[in-house]
PDB file of C-alpha atoms in Angstrom:
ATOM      1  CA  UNK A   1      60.423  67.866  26.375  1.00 96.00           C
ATOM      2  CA  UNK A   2      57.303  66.069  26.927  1.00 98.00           C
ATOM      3  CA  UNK A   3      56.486  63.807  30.220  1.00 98.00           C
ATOM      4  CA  UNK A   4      53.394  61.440  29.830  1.00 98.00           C
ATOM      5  CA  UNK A   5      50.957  61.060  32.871  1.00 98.00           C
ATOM      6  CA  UNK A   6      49.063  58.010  33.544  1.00 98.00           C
ATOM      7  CA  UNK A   7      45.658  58.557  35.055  1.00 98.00           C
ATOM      8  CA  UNK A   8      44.907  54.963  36.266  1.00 96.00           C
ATOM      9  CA  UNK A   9      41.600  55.541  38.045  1.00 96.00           C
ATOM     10  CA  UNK A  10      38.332  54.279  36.573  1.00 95.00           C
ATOM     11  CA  UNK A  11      36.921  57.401  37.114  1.00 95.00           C
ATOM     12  CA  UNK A  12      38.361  60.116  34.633  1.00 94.00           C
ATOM     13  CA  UNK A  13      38.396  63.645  36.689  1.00 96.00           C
ATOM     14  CA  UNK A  14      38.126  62.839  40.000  1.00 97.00           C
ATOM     15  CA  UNK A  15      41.552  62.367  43.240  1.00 97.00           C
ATOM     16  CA  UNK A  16      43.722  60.939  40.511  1.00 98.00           C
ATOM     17  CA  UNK A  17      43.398  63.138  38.156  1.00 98.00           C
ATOM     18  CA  UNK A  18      43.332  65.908  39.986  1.00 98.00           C
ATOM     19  CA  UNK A  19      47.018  64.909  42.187  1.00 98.00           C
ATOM     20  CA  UNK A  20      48.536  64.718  38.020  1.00 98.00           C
ATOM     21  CA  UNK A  21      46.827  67.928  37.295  1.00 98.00           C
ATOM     22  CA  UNK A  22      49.054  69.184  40.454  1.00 98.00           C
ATOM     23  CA  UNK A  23      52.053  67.354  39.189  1.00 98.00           C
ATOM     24  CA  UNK A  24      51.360  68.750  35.875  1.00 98.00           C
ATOM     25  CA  UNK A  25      51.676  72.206  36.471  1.00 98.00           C
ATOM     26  CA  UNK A  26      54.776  71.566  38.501  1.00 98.00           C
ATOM     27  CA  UNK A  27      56.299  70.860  35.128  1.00 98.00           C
ATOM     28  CA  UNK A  28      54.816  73.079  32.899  1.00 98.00           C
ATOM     29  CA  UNK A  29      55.140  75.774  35.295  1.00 98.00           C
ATOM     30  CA  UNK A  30      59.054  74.590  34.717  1.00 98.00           C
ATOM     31  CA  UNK A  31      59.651  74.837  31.092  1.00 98.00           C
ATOM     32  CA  UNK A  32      58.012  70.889  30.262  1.00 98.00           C
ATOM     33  CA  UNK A  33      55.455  69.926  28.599  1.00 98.00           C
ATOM     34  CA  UNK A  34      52.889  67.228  30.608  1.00 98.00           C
ATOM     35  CA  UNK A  35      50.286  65.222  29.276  1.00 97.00           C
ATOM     36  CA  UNK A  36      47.596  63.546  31.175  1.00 98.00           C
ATOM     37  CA  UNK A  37      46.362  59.965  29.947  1.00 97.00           C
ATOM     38  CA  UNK A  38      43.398  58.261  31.032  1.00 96.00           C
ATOM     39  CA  UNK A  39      43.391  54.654  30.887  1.00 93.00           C
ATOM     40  CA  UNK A  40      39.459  54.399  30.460  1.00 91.00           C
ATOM     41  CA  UNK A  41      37.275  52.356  32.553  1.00 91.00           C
ATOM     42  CA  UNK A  42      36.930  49.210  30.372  1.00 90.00           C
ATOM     43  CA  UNK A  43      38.844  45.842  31.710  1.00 88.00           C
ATOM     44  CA  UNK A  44      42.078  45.471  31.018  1.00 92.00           C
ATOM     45  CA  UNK A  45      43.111  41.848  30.067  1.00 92.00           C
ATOM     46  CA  UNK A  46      46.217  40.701  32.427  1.00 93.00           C
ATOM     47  CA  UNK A  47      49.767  39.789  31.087  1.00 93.00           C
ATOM     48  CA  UNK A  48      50.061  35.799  30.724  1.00 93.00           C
ATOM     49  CA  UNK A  49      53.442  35.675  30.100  1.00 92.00           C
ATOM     50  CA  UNK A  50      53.359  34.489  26.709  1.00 92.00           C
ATOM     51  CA  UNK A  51      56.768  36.071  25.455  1.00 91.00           C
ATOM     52  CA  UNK A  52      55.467  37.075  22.688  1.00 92.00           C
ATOM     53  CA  UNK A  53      56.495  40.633  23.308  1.00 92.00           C
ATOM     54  CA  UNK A  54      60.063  39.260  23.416  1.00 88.00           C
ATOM     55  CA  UNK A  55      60.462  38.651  20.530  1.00 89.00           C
ATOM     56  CA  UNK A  56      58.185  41.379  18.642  1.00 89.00           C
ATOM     57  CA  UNK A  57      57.858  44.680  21.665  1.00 88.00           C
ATOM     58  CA  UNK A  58      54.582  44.600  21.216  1.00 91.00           C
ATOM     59  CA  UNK A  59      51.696  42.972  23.776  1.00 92.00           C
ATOM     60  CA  UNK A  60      49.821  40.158  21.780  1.00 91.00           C
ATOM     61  CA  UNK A  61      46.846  41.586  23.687  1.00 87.00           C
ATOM     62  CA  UNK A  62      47.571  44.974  22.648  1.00 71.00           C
ATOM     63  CA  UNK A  63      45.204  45.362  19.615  1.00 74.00           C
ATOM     64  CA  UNK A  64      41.831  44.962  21.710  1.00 78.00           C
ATOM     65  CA  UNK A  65      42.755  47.703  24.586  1.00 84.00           C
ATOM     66  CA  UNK A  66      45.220  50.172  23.698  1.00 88.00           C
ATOM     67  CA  UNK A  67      48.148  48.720  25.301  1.00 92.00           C
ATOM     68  CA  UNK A  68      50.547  48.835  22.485  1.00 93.00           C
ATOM     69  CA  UNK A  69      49.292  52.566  21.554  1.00 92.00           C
ATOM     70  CA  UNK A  70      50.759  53.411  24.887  1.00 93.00           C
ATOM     71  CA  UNK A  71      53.587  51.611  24.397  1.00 93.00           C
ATOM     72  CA  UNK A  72      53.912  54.056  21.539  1.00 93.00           C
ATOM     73  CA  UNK A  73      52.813  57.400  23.307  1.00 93.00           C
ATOM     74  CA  UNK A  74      55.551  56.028  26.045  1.00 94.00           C
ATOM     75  CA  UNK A  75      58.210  55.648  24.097  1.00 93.00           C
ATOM     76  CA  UNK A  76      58.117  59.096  22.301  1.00 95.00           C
ATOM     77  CA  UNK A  77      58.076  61.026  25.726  1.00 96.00           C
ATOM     78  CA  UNK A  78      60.815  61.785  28.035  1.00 97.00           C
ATOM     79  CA  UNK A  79      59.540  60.838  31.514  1.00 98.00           C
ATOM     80  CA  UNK A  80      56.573  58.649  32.479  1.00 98.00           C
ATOM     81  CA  UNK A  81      54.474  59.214  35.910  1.00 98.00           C
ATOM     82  CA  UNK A  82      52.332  57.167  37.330  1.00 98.00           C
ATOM     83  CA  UNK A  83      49.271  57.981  39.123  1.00 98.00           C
ATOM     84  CA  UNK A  84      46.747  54.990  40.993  1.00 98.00           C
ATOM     85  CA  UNK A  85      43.851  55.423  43.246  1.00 98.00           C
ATOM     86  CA  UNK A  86      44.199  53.086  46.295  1.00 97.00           C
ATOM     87  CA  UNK A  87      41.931  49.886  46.180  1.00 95.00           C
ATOM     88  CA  UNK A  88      42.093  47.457  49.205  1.00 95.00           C
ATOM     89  CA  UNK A  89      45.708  48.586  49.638  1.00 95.00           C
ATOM     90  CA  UNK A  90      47.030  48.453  46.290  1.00 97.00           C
ATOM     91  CA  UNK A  91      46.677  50.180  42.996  1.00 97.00           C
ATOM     92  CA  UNK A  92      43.980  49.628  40.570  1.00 95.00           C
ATOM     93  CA  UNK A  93      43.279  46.476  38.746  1.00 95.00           C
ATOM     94  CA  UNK A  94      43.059  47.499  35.541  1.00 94.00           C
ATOM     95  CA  UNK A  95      46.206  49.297  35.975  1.00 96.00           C
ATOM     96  CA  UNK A  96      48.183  46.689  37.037  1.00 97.00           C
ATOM     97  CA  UNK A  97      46.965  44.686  34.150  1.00 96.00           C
ATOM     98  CA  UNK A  98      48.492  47.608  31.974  1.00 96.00           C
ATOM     99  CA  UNK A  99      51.624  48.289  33.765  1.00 97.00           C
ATOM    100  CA  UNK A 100      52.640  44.421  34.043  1.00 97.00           C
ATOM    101  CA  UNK A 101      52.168  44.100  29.783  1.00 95.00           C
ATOM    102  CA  UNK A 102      53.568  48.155  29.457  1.00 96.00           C
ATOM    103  CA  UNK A 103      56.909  47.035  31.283  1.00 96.00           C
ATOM    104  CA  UNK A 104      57.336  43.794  30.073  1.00 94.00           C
ATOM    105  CA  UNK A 105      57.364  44.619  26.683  1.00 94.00           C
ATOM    106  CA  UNK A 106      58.728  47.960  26.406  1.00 94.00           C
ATOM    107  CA  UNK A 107      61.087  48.631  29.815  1.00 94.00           C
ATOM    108  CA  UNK A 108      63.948  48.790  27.597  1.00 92.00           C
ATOM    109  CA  UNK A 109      62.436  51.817  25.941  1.00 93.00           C
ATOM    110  CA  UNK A 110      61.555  53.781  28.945  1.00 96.00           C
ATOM    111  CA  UNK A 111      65.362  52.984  30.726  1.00 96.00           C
ATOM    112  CA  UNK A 112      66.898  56.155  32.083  1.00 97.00           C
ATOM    113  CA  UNK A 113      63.639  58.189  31.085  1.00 97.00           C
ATOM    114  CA  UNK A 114      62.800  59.568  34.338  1.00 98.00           C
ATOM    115  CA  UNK A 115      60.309  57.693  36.413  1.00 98.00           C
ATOM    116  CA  UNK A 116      57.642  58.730  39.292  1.00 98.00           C
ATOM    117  CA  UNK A 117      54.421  57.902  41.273  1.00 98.00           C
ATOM    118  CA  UNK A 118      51.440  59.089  43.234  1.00 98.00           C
ATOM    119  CA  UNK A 119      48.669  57.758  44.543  1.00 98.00           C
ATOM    120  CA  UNK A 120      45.002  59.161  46.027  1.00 98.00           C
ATOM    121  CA  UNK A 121      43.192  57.743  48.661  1.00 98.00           C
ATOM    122  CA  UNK A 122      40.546  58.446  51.122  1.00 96.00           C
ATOM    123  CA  UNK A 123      42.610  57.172  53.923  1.00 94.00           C
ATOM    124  CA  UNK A 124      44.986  54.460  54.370  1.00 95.00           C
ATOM    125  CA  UNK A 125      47.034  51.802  51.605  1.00 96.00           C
ATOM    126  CA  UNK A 126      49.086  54.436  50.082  1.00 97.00           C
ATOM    127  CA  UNK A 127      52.544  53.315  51.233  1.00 97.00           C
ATOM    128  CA  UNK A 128      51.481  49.761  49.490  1.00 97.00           C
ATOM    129  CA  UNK A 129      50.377  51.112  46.699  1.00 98.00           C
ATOM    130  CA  UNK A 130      53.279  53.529  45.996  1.00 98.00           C
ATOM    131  CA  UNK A 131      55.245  50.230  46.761  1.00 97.00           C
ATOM    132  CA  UNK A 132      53.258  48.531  43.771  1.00 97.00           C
ATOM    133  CA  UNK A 133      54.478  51.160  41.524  1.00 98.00           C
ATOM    134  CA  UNK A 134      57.855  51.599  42.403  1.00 97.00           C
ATOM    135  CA  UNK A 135      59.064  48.448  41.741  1.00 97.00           C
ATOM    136  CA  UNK A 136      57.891  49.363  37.721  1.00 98.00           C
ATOM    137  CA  UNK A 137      60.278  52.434  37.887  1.00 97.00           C
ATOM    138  CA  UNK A 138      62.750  50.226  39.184  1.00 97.00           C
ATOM    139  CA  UNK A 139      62.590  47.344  37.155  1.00 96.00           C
ATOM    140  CA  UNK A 140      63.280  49.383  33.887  1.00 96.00           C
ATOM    141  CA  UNK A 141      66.175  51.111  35.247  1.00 96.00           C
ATOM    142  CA  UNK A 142      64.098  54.680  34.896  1.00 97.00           C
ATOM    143  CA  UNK A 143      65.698  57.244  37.455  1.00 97.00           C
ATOM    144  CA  UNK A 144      62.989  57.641  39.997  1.00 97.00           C
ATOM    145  CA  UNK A 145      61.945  61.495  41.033  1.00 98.00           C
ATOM    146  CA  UNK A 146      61.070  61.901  44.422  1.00 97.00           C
ATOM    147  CA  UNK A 147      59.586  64.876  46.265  1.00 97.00           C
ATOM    148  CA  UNK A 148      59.973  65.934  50.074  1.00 96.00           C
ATOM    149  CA  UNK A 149      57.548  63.588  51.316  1.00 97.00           C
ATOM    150  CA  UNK A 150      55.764  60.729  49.939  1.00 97.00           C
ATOM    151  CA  UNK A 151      53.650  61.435  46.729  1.00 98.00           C
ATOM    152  CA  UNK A 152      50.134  60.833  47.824  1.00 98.00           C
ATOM    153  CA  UNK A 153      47.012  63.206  48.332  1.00 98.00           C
ATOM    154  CA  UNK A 154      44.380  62.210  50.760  1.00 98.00           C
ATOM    155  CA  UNK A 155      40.166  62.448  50.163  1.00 96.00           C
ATOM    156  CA  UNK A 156      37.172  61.098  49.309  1.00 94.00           C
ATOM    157  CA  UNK A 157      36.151  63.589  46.794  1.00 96.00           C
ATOM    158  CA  UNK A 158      38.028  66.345  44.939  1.00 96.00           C
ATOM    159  CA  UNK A 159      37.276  69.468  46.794  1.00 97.00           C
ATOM    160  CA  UNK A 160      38.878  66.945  50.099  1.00 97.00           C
ATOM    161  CA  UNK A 161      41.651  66.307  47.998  1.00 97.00           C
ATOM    162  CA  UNK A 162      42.156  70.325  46.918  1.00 97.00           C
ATOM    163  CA  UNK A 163      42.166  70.985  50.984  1.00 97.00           C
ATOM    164  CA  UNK A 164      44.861  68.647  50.979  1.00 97.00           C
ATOM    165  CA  UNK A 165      47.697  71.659  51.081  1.00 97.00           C
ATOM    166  CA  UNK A 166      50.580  69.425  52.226  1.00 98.00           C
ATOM    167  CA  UNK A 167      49.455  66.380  49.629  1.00 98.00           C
ATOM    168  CA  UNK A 168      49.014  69.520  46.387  1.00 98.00           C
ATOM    169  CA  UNK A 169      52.464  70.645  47.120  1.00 98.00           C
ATOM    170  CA  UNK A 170      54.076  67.744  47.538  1.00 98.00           C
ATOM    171  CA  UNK A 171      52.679  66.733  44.239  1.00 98.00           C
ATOM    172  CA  UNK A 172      53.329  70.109  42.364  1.00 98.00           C
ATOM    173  CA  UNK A 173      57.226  69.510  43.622  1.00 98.00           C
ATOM    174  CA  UNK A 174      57.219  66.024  42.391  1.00 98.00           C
ATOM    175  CA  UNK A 175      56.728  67.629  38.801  1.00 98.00           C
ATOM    176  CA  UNK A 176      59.265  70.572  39.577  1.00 98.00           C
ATOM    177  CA  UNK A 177      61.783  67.718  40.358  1.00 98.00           C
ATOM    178  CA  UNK A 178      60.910  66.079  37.160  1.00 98.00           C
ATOM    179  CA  UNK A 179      61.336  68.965  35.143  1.00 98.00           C
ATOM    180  CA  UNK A 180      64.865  69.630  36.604  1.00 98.00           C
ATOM    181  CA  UNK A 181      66.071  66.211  36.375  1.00 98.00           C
ATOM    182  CA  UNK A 182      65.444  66.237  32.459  1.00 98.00           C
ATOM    183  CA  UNK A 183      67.195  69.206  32.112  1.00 98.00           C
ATOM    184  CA  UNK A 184      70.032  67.652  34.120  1.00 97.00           C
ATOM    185  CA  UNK A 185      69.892  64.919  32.055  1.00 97.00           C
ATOM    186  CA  UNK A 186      69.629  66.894  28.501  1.00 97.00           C
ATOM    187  CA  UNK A 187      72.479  68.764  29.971  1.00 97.00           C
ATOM    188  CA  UNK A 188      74.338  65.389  30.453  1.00 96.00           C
ATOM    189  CA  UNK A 189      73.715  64.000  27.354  1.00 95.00           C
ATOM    190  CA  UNK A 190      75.101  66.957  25.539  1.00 96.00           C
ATOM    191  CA  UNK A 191      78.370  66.827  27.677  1.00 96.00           C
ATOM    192  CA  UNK A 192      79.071  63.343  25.798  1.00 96.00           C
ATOM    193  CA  UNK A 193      77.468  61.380  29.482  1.00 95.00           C
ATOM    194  CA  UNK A 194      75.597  58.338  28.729  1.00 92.00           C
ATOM    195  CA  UNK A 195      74.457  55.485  30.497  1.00 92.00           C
ATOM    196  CA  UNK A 196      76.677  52.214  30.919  1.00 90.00           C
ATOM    197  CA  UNK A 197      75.019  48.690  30.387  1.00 88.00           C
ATOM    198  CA  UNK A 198      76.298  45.202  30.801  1.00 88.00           C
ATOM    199  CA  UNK A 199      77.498  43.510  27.561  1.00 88.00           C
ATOM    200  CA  UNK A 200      75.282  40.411  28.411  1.00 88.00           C
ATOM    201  CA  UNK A 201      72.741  40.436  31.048  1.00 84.00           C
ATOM    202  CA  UNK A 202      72.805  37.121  33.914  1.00 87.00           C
ATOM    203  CA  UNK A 203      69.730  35.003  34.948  1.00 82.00           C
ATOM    204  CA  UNK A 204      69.788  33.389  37.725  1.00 84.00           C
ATOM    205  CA  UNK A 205      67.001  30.829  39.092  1.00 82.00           C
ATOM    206  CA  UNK A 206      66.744  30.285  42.608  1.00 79.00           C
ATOM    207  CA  UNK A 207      66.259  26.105  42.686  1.00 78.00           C
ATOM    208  CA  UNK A 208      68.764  25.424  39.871  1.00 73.00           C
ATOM    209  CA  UNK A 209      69.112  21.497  39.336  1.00 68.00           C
ATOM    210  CA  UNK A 210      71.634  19.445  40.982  1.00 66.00           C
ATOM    211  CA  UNK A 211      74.574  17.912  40.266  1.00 65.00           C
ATOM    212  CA  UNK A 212      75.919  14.320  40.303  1.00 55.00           C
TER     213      UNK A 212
END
């Protein structure tokens, strides 16, 4: 088993990285494999809800940045974190630009993969920005690991984040929780359990036209 970290910070080894290096060994340390992704620091064009990925699972855009190699690297792994620094109270722009095209192409191929978050910032935004990512987990019905408090490290540089004991250990736990889910759920699988799904999904708008 193999879980696939994104590191979606401009800057390669700095707070980010180092909270998924943290959540990293929490896995390996527990029998999984991790792998630690950096996005890069090049712009990321922004989903424009073409559709085209409807009908193919690939991002039209995915050619000029890498998105539909990740798609790949996503879909052969068996859990997916997610790790943002905190810009004006949200995640990073490029990152968003990723995650939006990511999920709306290929959420169907990360359901029930197990899903999870952190975020790094000097001070303050973090509860928004987890917030931000969240709703990704959610949307493609990935079971979202949690760890005893909320999954964020705190500092301007890393040796600020490293003195962050509370923030490291919440982090290392977050990847000891993932590790056990998968085995829970590779233990499931084997006992015949699988996920349930609606034969036909519903759409609903919230103005719908009127009648008579």
């Amino acid at each position: 088993m193999e879980v696939l970290l994104l590191n979606g910070s401009p800057n390669e080894k700095r707070c980010t990285y180092t909270a998924l290096s943290q959540v990293a060994a929490g896995l390996e340390e527990n029998g999984v494999g991790a792998h630690i992704h950096w996005l890069g620091a090049e712009p990321v064009k922004p989903c424009i809800g073409c559709g085209a990925c409807g009908r193919t699972g690939r991002c039209a855009f995915g050619a000029t940045d890498g998105v539909n190699a990740l798609i790949e690297k996503a879909q052969a792994t068996d859990g997916l974190v997610l790790g943002s620094p905190v810009f004006f109270a949200g995640i990073n722009g490029s990152l968003k630009s990723t995650l939006d095209r990511l999920f709306f192409a290929a959420s169907s191929r990360l359901a029930f993969k197990p899903g999870a978050c952190i975020v790094s910032a000097r001070r303050a935004g973090t509860t928004a920005a987890l917030e931000q990512l969240n709703k990704y987990i959610n949307y493609a019905q990935m079971p979202q690991v949690g760890s005893f408090y909320w999954p964020m490290v705190h500092g301007q540089a890393v040796e600020h984040v490293l003195q962050d004991e509370e923030g490291m250990q919440i982090a290392y736990q977050l990847g000891a929780n993932m590790a056990w889910l998968l085995k829970c759920l590779e233990a499931g699988a084997a006992a015949g359990i699988r996920p349930t799904q609606p034969d036909k999904r519903a759409r609903t708008n919230f103005i719908q036209p009127s009648v008579g």
